[in-house]
C-alpha atoms as one frame of an Amber mdcrd trajectory, in Angstrom:
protein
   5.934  12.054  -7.731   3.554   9.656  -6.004   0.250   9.326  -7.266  -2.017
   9.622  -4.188  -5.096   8.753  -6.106  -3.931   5.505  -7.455  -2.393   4.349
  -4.893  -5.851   4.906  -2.497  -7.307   3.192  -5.491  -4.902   0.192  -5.555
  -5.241   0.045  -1.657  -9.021  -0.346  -1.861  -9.540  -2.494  -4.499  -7.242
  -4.978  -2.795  -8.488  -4.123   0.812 -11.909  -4.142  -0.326 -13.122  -1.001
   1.041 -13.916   2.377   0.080 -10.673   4.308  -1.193 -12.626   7.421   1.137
 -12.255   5.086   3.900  -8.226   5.485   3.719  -6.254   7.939   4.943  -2.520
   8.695   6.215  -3.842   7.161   9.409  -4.772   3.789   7.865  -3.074   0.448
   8.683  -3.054  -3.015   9.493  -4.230  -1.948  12.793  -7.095   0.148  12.119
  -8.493  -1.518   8.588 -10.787  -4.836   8.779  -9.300  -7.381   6.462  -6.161
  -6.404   6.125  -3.858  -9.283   6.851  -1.185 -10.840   6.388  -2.088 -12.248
   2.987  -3.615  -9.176   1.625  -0.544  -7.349   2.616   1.233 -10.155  -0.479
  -1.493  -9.456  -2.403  -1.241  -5.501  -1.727   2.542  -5.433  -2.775   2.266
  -7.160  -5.873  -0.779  -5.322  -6.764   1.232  -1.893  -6.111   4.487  -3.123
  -7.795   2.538  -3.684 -10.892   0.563  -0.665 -10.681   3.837   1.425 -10.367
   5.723  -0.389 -12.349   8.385  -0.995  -9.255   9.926  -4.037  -7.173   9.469
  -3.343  -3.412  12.328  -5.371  -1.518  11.097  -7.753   0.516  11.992  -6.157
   4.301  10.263  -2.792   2.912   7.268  -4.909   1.786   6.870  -6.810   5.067
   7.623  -3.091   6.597   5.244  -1.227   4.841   2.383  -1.861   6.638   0.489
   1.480   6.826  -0.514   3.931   4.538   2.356   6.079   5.426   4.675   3.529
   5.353   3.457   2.388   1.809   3.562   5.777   0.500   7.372   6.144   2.061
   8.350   3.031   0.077   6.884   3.916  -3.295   8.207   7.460  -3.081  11.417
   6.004  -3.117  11.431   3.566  -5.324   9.919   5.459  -8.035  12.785   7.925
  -7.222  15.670   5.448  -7.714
């Protein structure tokens, strides 16, 4: 199961901004900062905090909080 808590943690330490700030709603579109690089830096941050390897296309994909949680769920399913 996906830890919701660490991964609003993960997402604000590397988005630098509050993990309250973050919600299902939050994205590339809606969060200042969050770029194309810290979306790199956001995937290798969660891969090593899960302790998964997020194919590339998902990882270029995942580019909400939704999205991210989607992608995690899985791969810490397979």
């Amino acid at each position: 199961m996906l830890d919701q808590v660490l991964l609003k943690k993960v997402m604000a330490s590397v988005l630098e901004v509050e993990a309250g700030t973050l919600d299902v709603d939050s994205s590339m579109d809606n969060v200042p900062g969050w770029d194309s690089l810290r979306q790199m830096n956001l995937i290798l941050a969660l891969e090593e905090s899960f302790g998964v390897s997020i194919p590339d296309e998902d990882a270029a994909n995942a580019t909400s909080y939704k999205l991210i949680a989607l992608v995690l769920g899985e791969q810490l399913a397979a």
